[in-house]
């Protein structure tokens, strides 16, 4: 970044200016003759290195002096005597060595033998030989096991002594006892080794008695060691006395380590350096070094500019602290020189020599004030020219005894100190650092979790720099700052070896300059971090260094961040770490917030430009130039590239999303996503336009894939830019793809259903045919396949995650229509197959079909004469029951699907966006008429037996067949209770034709009636009942209701549920119809007569012709006879139930039994009373005896259908709640009114009618519909207004949209029937009383008025709710 570069150069100029003319710089003390040259720096570094060589401790060597042999005197004390102390306490645990001791001792012995033992006394060859002999015995497994078990030290000692004695005796003459003292010494060394092992592992503290015994043993063994040193046993028979002598200096470079370091740093050979040393050796002497220190001390006492002064420090306390430390350090250095060259003391009076000062060794001395001059000297004693670390008294060294100091400041009065120590030190430091970083032989530091492997100063360079700093009296903080300044300069110049790791390592290096000794560690840290103790020049320079590094790092950070969108960008972690740890956390750094904000702004703009360039590269890569070649795939790939990059950036900067206040992800997304949204919009619209112009269609899956990609991008866009709308209206542009897919699905749904049915054999899904199928195995694969398809089409839209609730609700509505169509198709096809299977001819019927007409009449007469009552069970196919199971399974699956789709929520969304009724456009509506063919009465007899087998066919005015009911055999007052839905857009005339079924020949027409279905007459959507007179004889009752077919998801699901339930009910009815004939046969008046008359007699035949004659009183049948009358029926049920139970599910089985129970109730009801009508009936009222028999039958049948297990008491049949239906209660109430007088019945009926009228009036006053009105009207005006059994449509489509609503509607219907009793049963009893004919007609007219009033109230209420009190001609929308 150009701005940063310019500022960096400006900082360098300011730094150079401050370094040259700043206050308190050492340049003022030592005027420079110019820039430091390479040769000058070399010579000053060389003389210091050479002085270190001169002052180093002199090496010594031993010199052997032979001595005459003397006899060895050994004490009489034996090893066994010495071990008595252990033997006395051998059982004590405190004297046994611990577990694990043997392995540690073995490791230590191995170290002795390998020469790794640090203790020098174990390095003697004879000692190693003795230890090796013991080690062989020690490593034997038997010995180790014994020692691990006993853990006695005395055993180890004795074994060692035994092996040492044997080893030392080898090669000795018989009278030579010199080896004995050597054996004692070696044994003492072994005991010492045992003590060291115990101490190193902290075992001695737990065994103080053992440690004490070992120490005592060692001291006793070494009692004769003084003889050992004076005898020839140490060095052999010829050994004598040794003395140490000082090795003289060689003055050769090969013996000067620091001189060699200087040569390597400055690139010179040893020969060249040797020549310079030889040249300047007379000048570079210890005396000159001592004179430098004296002169420096003089200038220090005179407060000269050649040393630091109080003006160079921020505070006087800091100067005083430094001054005390400086005096102490000078004393140490002078004493070191005098000790190295004692002859220098001769030139100085004794009183002027430094002396040891005991008082200065106290903690209050200057070592605590200037720690670098105390602990540092001691720390460097091994590699420095200082050999002592004791405080000395410099008071005796007065300035008067020193050489005169020149008053000319331009001359350098020193030999070893350069004219500008800071400049020379910085120059040499730079050279040393450059050399060390380029030195391939220098190993990098070990990498850690916090720092990588780096190379800094070598150990030799560090020693040289420390020596220079000490000799030239450079403040320790100055050394730190100058070294950092060198690194700053190299880093800014971008030299290859100066990386961020080097910079970080240097910061850590200078922060870790505190001495290792605990005594001065805290004080040194205080000096480095307490900026009040720094000199002014260092403070200013340090601030400039931080500022320059900050700008350089920010420049590098900007350049690196410009690559953050690349696949493998440079890591910003090191830069951020250095900035945070070493720049921002430093109290000396100060930067204005405005500058940081400016950088953040520039970085954000730069990232936006890079993001723009990146997007353009993606656009060129993924989108062709030719528009005719554009496809959705290109838009998807472009979006994937953008989102993939955003995800990478988000993951890359997950832990630190913001860099210097700039979020790379935000800069990326707010740049590329708006560009992508606009380009995607234009490309998609162009693709659609081109496709429309060419008459082609874009594949639907391409549209879905594009939507998914655009939604993901919009989600990211919303997270980053929550207040900025997405430029591309995705749903509006791509909704047509969903509608196309729905239309294609709708056109294919029938084929899917047909294929599923075609491939289904409708068998239970068991592996073994002999195995009893479980409940889950009793439906076939076709229903599973179609619902798998339904779920797939629903999931296909759900997985789109469509973001427009209204459109999504409309999609679900359309799919609900598709699902409903598929279910209707499945139900129609399965029911047709089921009906075909159930309507097949029995073997007897097939035989009769082959007979002639005469043979058929003869067979009929023969059966009638023989009174053939035996009816064989119908041979049901298992496939038929599987079809019924499929319908039941489909209902439950549809209910599950309805909950998953959340139908009510979709309907609520559409309703919330619907326009007001007044603003809706009028459109052609479809209307669903539900026609229930209830019953007929007084039909014409078409058979020879005086009866008919009627069924009804509904057709329209175009002779199109709409529906057909089942056949009710031998009944002139049949009841069908079958419903059919007819869809129409306008008025429609329907024709109801009643036919008589004949087994032989054509079916006979019983009569016809017609009805006009006009939607305008059903605007209140309330059901109506019509008694239609047939053109021949009798009449038929139709119950008609209308519901507007609408584009509503609840409507479609409700319609599908009702289709399933109606199919299920029709199939169940067909099954029960196969059984109902025998039910009617067993529960008939003929059976009653046979039971009461004990068989067929002449009176029975005469009663057939005299129906109105009262029956004769006979003896009442017994309980056994009443029960036996039902045994054939029970056996018939058992036979058929056994067949059903093998295939039907438990739910379907209960449903069939429930239907049979209803058939039983209808049959029993027919025995007791005639159907409801306003005309008298020819049916005879039963006697008390017959009534009792009928009610006993009813109880027996109730118990049979409930099927309670005698052992467990558990009901296995129809639940009680189903058995005790409203019709069951109506039948049981007949017992209270059956034999009442006609007048009493009329009074009771009038009282009930008055209560009903009052209740209706009360409800009318509250503008609410009555809960229930009288059941079916009788005719006349009721045929126009319609009788209202209930104002609520319990079987409307909207109340059938799922199993829950259907169950709730049934429960409410039963509650209404029980809570609102009516006089229907009384009126049916009165039909058998000729004297009540007039009342029946009056009651009929009254019911017509009540029905008309109720209808008017409902119309008014609905008008008020829809139009706010104003009548409207629009049909209410449901």
Tab-separated table of C-alpha atoms in Angstrom, residues 811-1147:
chain	number	residue	atom	x	y	z
A	811	UNK	CA	-49.343	-25.962	-4.233
A	812	UNK	CA	-50.536	-28.168	-1.396
A	813	UNK	CA	-54.137	-27.503	-2.398
A	814	UNK	CA	-53.450	-28.593	-5.957
A	815	UNK	CA	-51.609	-31.673	-4.733
A	816	UNK	CA	-54.505	-32.463	-2.409
A	817	UNK	CA	-56.735	-32.452	-5.472
A	818	UNK	CA	-54.311	-34.815	-7.219
A	819	UNK	CA	-54.229	-37.112	-4.201
A	820	UNK	CA	-58.017	-37.052	-4.035
A	821	UNK	CA	-58.241	-37.955	-7.709
A	822	UNK	CA	-55.836	-40.839	-7.195
A	823	UNK	CA	-57.806	-42.100	-4.218
A	824	UNK	CA	-61.076	-41.818	-6.121
A	825	UNK	CA	-59.544	-43.786	-8.972
A	826	UNK	CA	-58.283	-46.450	-6.624
A	827	UNK	CA	-61.599	-46.703	-4.806
A	828	UNK	CA	-63.598	-46.964	-8.045
A	829	UNK	CA	-61.357	-49.636	-9.520
A	830	UNK	CA	-61.102	-51.691	-6.353
A	831	UNK	CA	-64.838	-51.427	-5.693
A	832	UNK	CA	-65.653	-52.547	-9.217
A	833	UNK	CA	-63.447	-55.588	-8.814
A	834	UNK	CA	-64.896	-56.217	-5.380
A	835	UNK	CA	-68.482	-55.943	-6.644
A	836	UNK	CA	-67.728	-58.283	-9.509
A	837	UNK	CA	-66.328	-60.851	-7.104
A	838	UNK	CA	-69.275	-60.531	-4.738
A	839	UNK	CA	-71.961	-60.622	-7.465
A	840	UNK	CA	-70.780	-63.888	-8.941
A	841	UNK	CA	-73.348	-66.665	-9.208
A	842	UNK	CA	-73.415	-69.471	-6.689
A	843	UNK	CA	-73.253	-73.063	-7.964
A	844	UNK	CA	-77.025	-73.392	-7.504
A	845	UNK	CA	-77.599	-70.171	-9.451
A	846	UNK	CA	-75.312	-71.356	-12.233
A	847	UNK	CA	-77.272	-74.601	-12.433
A	848	UNK	CA	-80.549	-72.695	-12.453
A	849	UNK	CA	-79.302	-70.463	-15.265
A	850	UNK	CA	-78.997	-73.529	-17.512
A	851	UNK	CA	-82.572	-74.635	-16.790
A	852	UNK	CA	-85.501	-73.923	-19.029
A	853	UNK	CA	-88.215	-71.544	-17.969
A	854	UNK	CA	-90.578	-74.393	-17.128
A	855	UNK	CA	-87.914	-76.118	-15.063
A	856	UNK	CA	-87.265	-72.897	-13.164
A	857	UNK	CA	-90.982	-72.529	-12.252
A	858	UNK	CA	-91.177	-76.146	-11.150
A	859	UNK	CA	-88.050	-75.777	-8.979
A	860	UNK	CA	-89.443	-72.587	-7.402
A	861	UNK	CA	-92.746	-74.328	-6.587
A	862	UNK	CA	-90.886	-77.326	-5.190
A	863	UNK	CA	-88.712	-75.144	-2.923
A	864	UNK	CA	-91.755	-73.274	-1.708
A	865	UNK	CA	-93.660	-76.458	-0.907
A	866	UNK	CA	-90.658	-78.042	0.835
A	867	UNK	CA	-90.106	-74.817	2.835
A	868	UNK	CA	-86.375	-74.845	2.066
A	869	UNK	CA	-84.880	-72.720	4.800
A	870	UNK	CA	-81.246	-73.828	4.706
A	871	UNK	CA	-79.037	-71.049	3.323
A	872	UNK	CA	-75.426	-71.929	2.713
A	873	UNK	CA	-72.702	-69.438	3.735
A	874	UNK	CA	-71.443	-67.318	0.911
A	875	UNK	CA	-68.016	-68.405	-0.305
A	876	UNK	CA	-66.007	-65.237	0.139
A	877	UNK	CA	-62.689	-64.797	-1.681
A	878	UNK	CA	-59.709	-63.759	0.482
A	879	UNK	CA	-58.856	-61.228	-2.216
A	880	UNK	CA	-62.152	-59.486	-1.549
A	881	UNK	CA	-61.392	-59.026	2.131
A	882	UNK	CA	-57.880	-57.784	1.285
A	883	UNK	CA	-59.477	-55.083	-0.841
A	884	UNK	CA	-61.567	-53.979	2.139
A	885	UNK	CA	-58.392	-53.981	4.283
A	886	UNK	CA	-56.720	-51.798	1.685
A	887	UNK	CA	-59.466	-49.210	1.908
A	888	UNK	CA	-59.187	-49.118	5.699
A	889	UNK	CA	-55.376	-48.842	5.471
A	890	UNK	CA	-55.740	-46.038	2.908
A	891	UNK	CA	-57.966	-44.073	5.296
A	892	UNK	CA	-55.364	-44.196	8.033
A	893	UNK	CA	-52.557	-43.314	5.642
A	894	UNK	CA	-54.558	-40.387	4.305
A	895	UNK	CA	-55.180	-39.175	7.844
A	896	UNK	CA	-51.442	-39.340	8.516
A	897	UNK	CA	-50.737	-37.479	5.305
A	898	UNK	CA	-53.297	-34.823	6.243
A	899	UNK	CA	-51.494	-34.125	9.498
A	900	UNK	CA	-48.084	-34.037	7.824
A	901	UNK	CA	-49.271	-31.555	5.224
A	902	UNK	CA	-50.832	-29.429	7.979
A	903	UNK	CA	-54.035	-28.886	6.053
A	904	UNK	CA	-55.602	-26.437	8.477
A	905	UNK	CA	-52.562	-24.154	8.390
A	906	UNK	CA	-52.567	-24.109	4.575
A	907	UNK	CA	-56.261	-23.280	4.536
A	908	UNK	CA	-55.719	-20.489	7.077
A	909	UNK	CA	-52.966	-18.948	4.936
A	910	UNK	CA	-55.162	-18.920	1.843
A	911	UNK	CA	-58.092	-17.513	3.804
A	912	UNK	CA	-55.928	-14.717	5.240
A	913	UNK	CA	-54.996	-13.609	1.704
A	914	UNK	CA	-58.507	-13.943	0.260
A	915	UNK	CA	-60.315	-10.869	-1.002
A	916	UNK	CA	-63.567	-9.713	0.595
A	917	UNK	CA	-66.674	-11.368	-0.775
A	918	UNK	CA	-67.838	-8.209	-2.511
A	919	UNK	CA	-64.540	-7.892	-4.442
A	920	UNK	CA	-64.325	-11.479	-5.638
A	921	UNK	CA	-64.858	-12.153	-9.290
A	922	UNK	CA	-67.797	-14.316	-10.159
A	923	UNK	CA	-66.812	-17.577	-11.715
A	924	UNK	CA	-68.429	-20.798	-12.683
A	925	UNK	CA	-68.624	-23.069	-9.657
A	926	UNK	CA	-69.078	-26.778	-9.395
A	927	UNK	CA	-71.662	-27.998	-6.952
A	928	UNK	CA	-71.620	-31.358	-5.248
A	929	UNK	CA	-75.073	-32.818	-4.630
A	930	UNK	CA	-75.145	-35.680	-2.171
A	931	UNK	CA	-78.248	-37.789	-2.771
A	932	UNK	CA	-79.087	-40.381	-0.171
A	933	UNK	CA	-81.596	-42.993	-1.273
A	934	UNK	CA	-83.212	-43.671	2.083
A	935	UNK	CA	-86.234	-45.924	1.651
A	936	UNK	CA	-89.428	-46.648	-0.222
A	937	UNK	CA	-92.886	-47.775	0.847
A	938	UNK	CA	-95.958	-49.433	-0.590
A	939	UNK	CA	-94.128	-50.656	-3.652
A	940	UNK	CA	-95.856	-52.743	-6.254
A	941	UNK	CA	-95.521	-56.506	-5.823
A	942	UNK	CA	-93.871	-58.008	-8.889
A	943	UNK	CA	-93.207	-61.587	-7.745
A	944	UNK	CA	-95.565	-64.530	-7.384
A	945	UNK	CA	-95.042	-64.580	-3.627
A	946	UNK	CA	-96.606	-61.120	-3.361
A	947	UNK	CA	-93.330	-59.312	-2.791
A	948	UNK	CA	-90.505	-57.713	-4.745
A	949	UNK	CA	-86.707	-57.564	-4.680
A	950	UNK	CA	-86.283	-53.818	-5.236
A	951	UNK	CA	-83.203	-51.766	-6.054
A	952	UNK	CA	-82.900	-48.189	-7.318
A	953	UNK	CA	-81.040	-46.801	-10.325
A	954	UNK	CA	-80.341	-43.062	-10.543
A	955	UNK	CA	-79.908	-41.479	-13.953
A	956	UNK	CA	-79.840	-38.028	-15.435
A	957	UNK	CA	-81.986	-36.481	-18.100
A	958	UNK	CA	-79.548	-37.743	-20.746
A	959	UNK	CA	-80.104	-41.352	-19.602
A	960	UNK	CA	-76.649	-41.523	-18.101
A	961	UNK	CA	-76.487	-43.948	-15.229
A	962	UNK	CA	-75.277	-42.229	-12.045
A	963	UNK	CA	-75.711	-44.800	-9.283
A	964	UNK	CA	-77.238	-48.119	-8.341
A	965	UNK	CA	-78.257	-49.406	-4.920
A	966	UNK	CA	-78.102	-52.889	-3.528
A	967	UNK	CA	-81.008	-55.333	-3.774
A	968	UNK	CA	-83.347	-55.704	-0.813
A	969	UNK	CA	-84.985	-59.099	-1.160
A	970	UNK	CA	-88.673	-59.795	-0.569
A	971	UNK	CA	-89.618	-56.387	0.763
A	972	UNK	CA	-92.239	-53.855	-0.347
A	973	UNK	CA	-90.987	-51.271	2.147
A	974	UNK	CA	-87.253	-51.471	1.544
A	975	UNK	CA	-84.604	-49.309	3.174
A	976	UNK	CA	-81.298	-48.740	1.354
A	977	UNK	CA	-79.593	-45.770	3.096
A	978	UNK	CA	-77.072	-45.404	0.267
A	979	UNK	CA	-75.502	-42.128	-0.885
A	980	UNK	CA	-74.027	-40.888	-4.120
A	981	UNK	CA	-72.295	-37.634	-5.072
A	982	UNK	CA	-73.229	-35.833	-8.270
A	983	UNK	CA	-71.177	-32.879	-9.508
A	984	UNK	CA	-72.896	-30.274	-11.643
A	985	UNK	CA	-72.411	-26.664	-12.672
A	986	UNK	CA	-76.109	-25.885	-12.958
A	987	UNK	CA	-79.621	-27.339	-12.615
A	988	UNK	CA	-79.900	-31.053	-13.319
A	989	UNK	CA	-82.911	-33.357	-13.549
A	990	UNK	CA	-82.425	-36.801	-12.065
A	991	UNK	CA	-84.649	-39.832	-12.477
A	992	UNK	CA	-84.974	-42.489	-9.788
A	993	UNK	CA	-86.148	-45.839	-11.168
A	994	UNK	CA	-87.108	-48.685	-8.850
A	995	UNK	CA	-86.491	-52.153	-10.331
A	996	UNK	CA	-87.454	-55.622	-9.193
A	997	UNK	CA	-84.619	-58.111	-9.383
A	998	UNK	CA	-85.459	-61.464	-10.845
A	999	UNK	CA	-83.266	-64.472	-10.946
A	1000	UNK	CA	-84.906	-65.531	-14.190
A	1001	UNK	CA	-85.570	-63.259	-17.110
A	1002	UNK	CA	-85.487	-59.473	-17.256
A	1003	UNK	CA	-85.858	-57.243	-14.261
A	1004	UNK	CA	-89.255	-55.595	-13.822
A	1005	UNK	CA	-89.755	-51.822	-13.449
A	1006	UNK	CA	-91.547	-51.040	-10.196
A	1007	UNK	CA	-91.894	-47.273	-10.772
A	1008	UNK	CA	-90.170	-43.987	-11.594
A	1009	UNK	CA	-89.891	-40.520	-10.087
A	1010	UNK	CA	-87.918	-37.411	-10.986
A	1011	UNK	CA	-86.335	-34.507	-9.098
A	1012	UNK	CA	-84.743	-31.285	-10.265
A	1013	UNK	CA	-81.438	-30.385	-8.572
A	1014	UNK	CA	-81.145	-26.610	-8.716
A	1015	UNK	CA	-78.209	-24.969	-6.834
A	1016	UNK	CA	-80.264	-21.827	-6.327
A	1017	UNK	CA	-82.684	-23.789	-4.144
A	1018	UNK	CA	-79.854	-24.957	-1.872
A	1019	UNK	CA	-78.229	-21.603	-1.123
A	1020	UNK	CA	-78.418	-22.322	2.606
A	1021	UNK	CA	-76.515	-25.592	2.077
A	1022	UNK	CA	-78.995	-27.389	4.351
A	1023	UNK	CA	-80.167	-30.944	3.626
A	1024	UNK	CA	-83.688	-31.576	2.335
A	1025	UNK	CA	-85.817	-34.688	2.172
A	1026	UNK	CA	-88.149	-35.438	-0.728
A	1027	UNK	CA	-90.890	-38.047	-0.789
A	1028	UNK	CA	-91.275	-38.723	-4.506
A	1029	UNK	CA	-94.409	-40.506	-5.655
A	1030	UNK	CA	-93.704	-43.253	-8.160
A	1031	UNK	CA	-95.656	-43.287	-11.401
A	1032	UNK	CA	-97.040	-46.717	-10.574
A	1033	UNK	CA	-97.538	-47.214	-6.852
A	1034	UNK	CA	-95.791	-46.200	-3.680
A	1035	UNK	CA	-93.181	-43.566	-3.108
A	1036	UNK	CA	-89.453	-43.197	-2.462
A	1037	UNK	CA	-87.593	-40.966	0.017
A	1038	UNK	CA	-84.499	-39.064	-1.163
A	1039	UNK	CA	-82.391	-36.903	1.140
A	1040	UNK	CA	-80.543	-34.232	-0.859
A	1041	UNK	CA	-77.831	-31.838	0.265
A	1042	UNK	CA	-75.524	-29.578	-1.691
A	1043	UNK	CA	-72.025	-28.366	-1.132
A	1044	UNK	CA	-70.131	-26.029	-3.402
A	1045	UNK	CA	-67.061	-27.702	-4.841
A	1046	UNK	CA	-64.216	-25.282	-4.353
A	1047	UNK	CA	-60.503	-25.041	-4.691
A	1048	UNK	CA	-59.817	-25.666	-1.030
A	1049	UNK	CA	-57.357	-28.086	0.534
A	1050	UNK	CA	-59.729	-29.004	3.327
A	1051	UNK	CA	-62.422	-29.696	0.758
A	1052	UNK	CA	-60.171	-32.002	-1.284
A	1053	UNK	CA	-59.007	-33.947	1.732
A	1054	UNK	CA	-62.559	-34.156	3.030
A	1055	UNK	CA	-63.755	-35.377	-0.341
A	1056	UNK	CA	-61.015	-38.015	-0.418
A	1057	UNK	CA	-61.887	-39.160	3.098
A	1058	UNK	CA	-65.551	-39.372	2.258
A	1059	UNK	CA	-64.738	-41.337	-0.893
A	1060	UNK	CA	-62.750	-43.819	1.157
A	1061	UNK	CA	-65.391	-44.096	3.855
A	1062	UNK	CA	-68.208	-44.407	1.334
A	1063	UNK	CA	-66.309	-47.125	-0.532
A	1064	UNK	CA	-65.557	-48.832	2.734
A	1065	UNK	CA	-69.202	-48.598	3.749
A	1066	UNK	CA	-70.451	-49.865	0.381
A	1067	UNK	CA	-68.050	-52.798	0.397
A	1068	UNK	CA	-69.026	-53.607	3.954
A	1069	UNK	CA	-72.693	-53.380	3.004
A	1070	UNK	CA	-72.153	-55.749	0.099
A	1071	UNK	CA	-70.557	-58.226	2.489
A	1072	UNK	CA	-73.378	-57.898	4.995
A	1073	UNK	CA	-75.972	-58.146	2.216
A	1074	UNK	CA	-74.729	-61.667	1.621
A	1075	UNK	CA	-75.669	-62.393	5.235
A	1076	UNK	CA	-78.756	-60.203	5.648
A	1077	UNK	CA	-81.123	-62.598	3.842
A	1078	UNK	CA	-80.602	-65.217	6.507
A	1079	UNK	CA	-80.947	-62.566	9.221
A	1080	UNK	CA	-84.348	-61.583	7.829
A	1081	UNK	CA	-85.270	-65.243	7.587
A	1082	UNK	CA	-84.385	-66.016	11.194
A	1083	UNK	CA	-85.724	-62.782	12.680
A	1084	UNK	CA	-89.117	-62.802	10.962
A	1085	UNK	CA	-92.744	-62.940	12.001
A	1086	UNK	CA	-92.931	-66.391	10.489
A	1087	UNK	CA	-90.287	-67.557	12.978
A	1088	UNK	CA	-92.282	-65.902	15.757
A	1089	UNK	CA	-95.439	-67.706	14.686
A	1090	UNK	CA	-93.628	-71.021	14.494
A	1091	UNK	CA	-92.199	-70.421	17.960
A	1092	UNK	CA	-95.516	-69.451	19.527
A	1093	UNK	CA	-97.612	-72.077	17.665
A	1094	UNK	CA	-95.061	-74.902	18.118
A	1095	UNK	CA	-94.824	-75.538	14.379
A	1096	UNK	CA	-96.958	-75.251	11.255
A	1097	UNK	CA	-100.684	-75.986	11.726
A	1098	UNK	CA	-103.892	-75.464	9.789
A	1099	UNK	CA	-104.496	-72.349	11.897
A	1100	UNK	CA	-101.183	-71.004	10.802
A	1101	UNK	CA	-102.182	-71.310	7.176
A	1102	UNK	CA	-105.564	-69.749	7.859
A	1103	UNK	CA	-103.905	-66.859	9.676
A	1104	UNK	CA	-101.963	-66.181	6.552
A	1105	UNK	CA	-105.221	-65.259	4.862
A	1106	UNK	CA	-106.687	-63.509	7.911
A	1107	UNK	CA	-103.950	-61.151	9.022
A	1108	UNK	CA	-106.246	-58.814	10.919
A	1109	UNK	CA	-107.624	-61.572	13.125
A	1110	UNK	CA	-106.054	-61.569	16.594
A	1111	UNK	CA	-103.767	-64.555	17.214
A	1112	UNK	CA	-104.918	-67.318	19.507
A	1113	UNK	CA	-103.469	-67.553	22.947
A	1114	UNK	CA	-101.019	-70.397	23.184
A	1115	UNK	CA	-98.556	-71.629	25.767
A	1116	UNK	CA	-95.471	-69.438	26.056
A	1117	UNK	CA	-92.275	-70.998	24.682
A	1118	UNK	CA	-89.499	-71.856	27.076
A	1119	UNK	CA	-86.130	-70.157	27.272
A	1120	UNK	CA	-84.511	-73.092	25.546
A	1121	UNK	CA	-86.950	-72.883	22.655
A	1122	UNK	CA	-86.353	-69.131	22.285
A	1123	UNK	CA	-82.598	-69.682	22.304
A	1124	UNK	CA	-82.798	-72.609	19.901
A	1125	UNK	CA	-84.669	-70.409	17.439
A	1126	UNK	CA	-81.461	-68.296	17.116
A	1127	UNK	CA	-78.973	-71.138	17.038
A	1128	UNK	CA	-79.108	-71.467	13.227
A	1129	UNK	CA	-78.414	-67.749	12.957
A	1130	UNK	CA	-75.508	-67.939	15.432
A	1131	UNK	CA	-74.085	-70.941	13.606
A	1132	UNK	CA	-74.435	-69.058	10.325
A	1133	UNK	CA	-72.569	-66.083	11.814
A	1134	UNK	CA	-69.839	-68.309	13.226
A	1135	UNK	CA	-69.281	-70.025	9.894
A	1136	UNK	CA	-68.953	-66.734	8.039
A	1137	UNK	CA	-66.971	-64.987	10.772
A	1138	UNK	CA	-64.449	-67.828	10.731
A	1139	UNK	CA	-63.890	-67.209	7.029
A	1140	UNK	CA	-63.598	-63.453	7.528
A	1141	UNK	CA	-61.305	-63.663	10.502
A	1142	UNK	CA	-58.612	-65.352	8.425
A	1143	UNK	CA	-58.124	-62.280	6.231
A	1144	UNK	CA	-59.898	-59.190	7.573
A	1145	UNK	CA	-58.064	-56.904	9.930
A	1146	UNK	CA	-59.474	-56.421	13.408
A	1147	UNK	CA	-60.738	-52.971	12.427
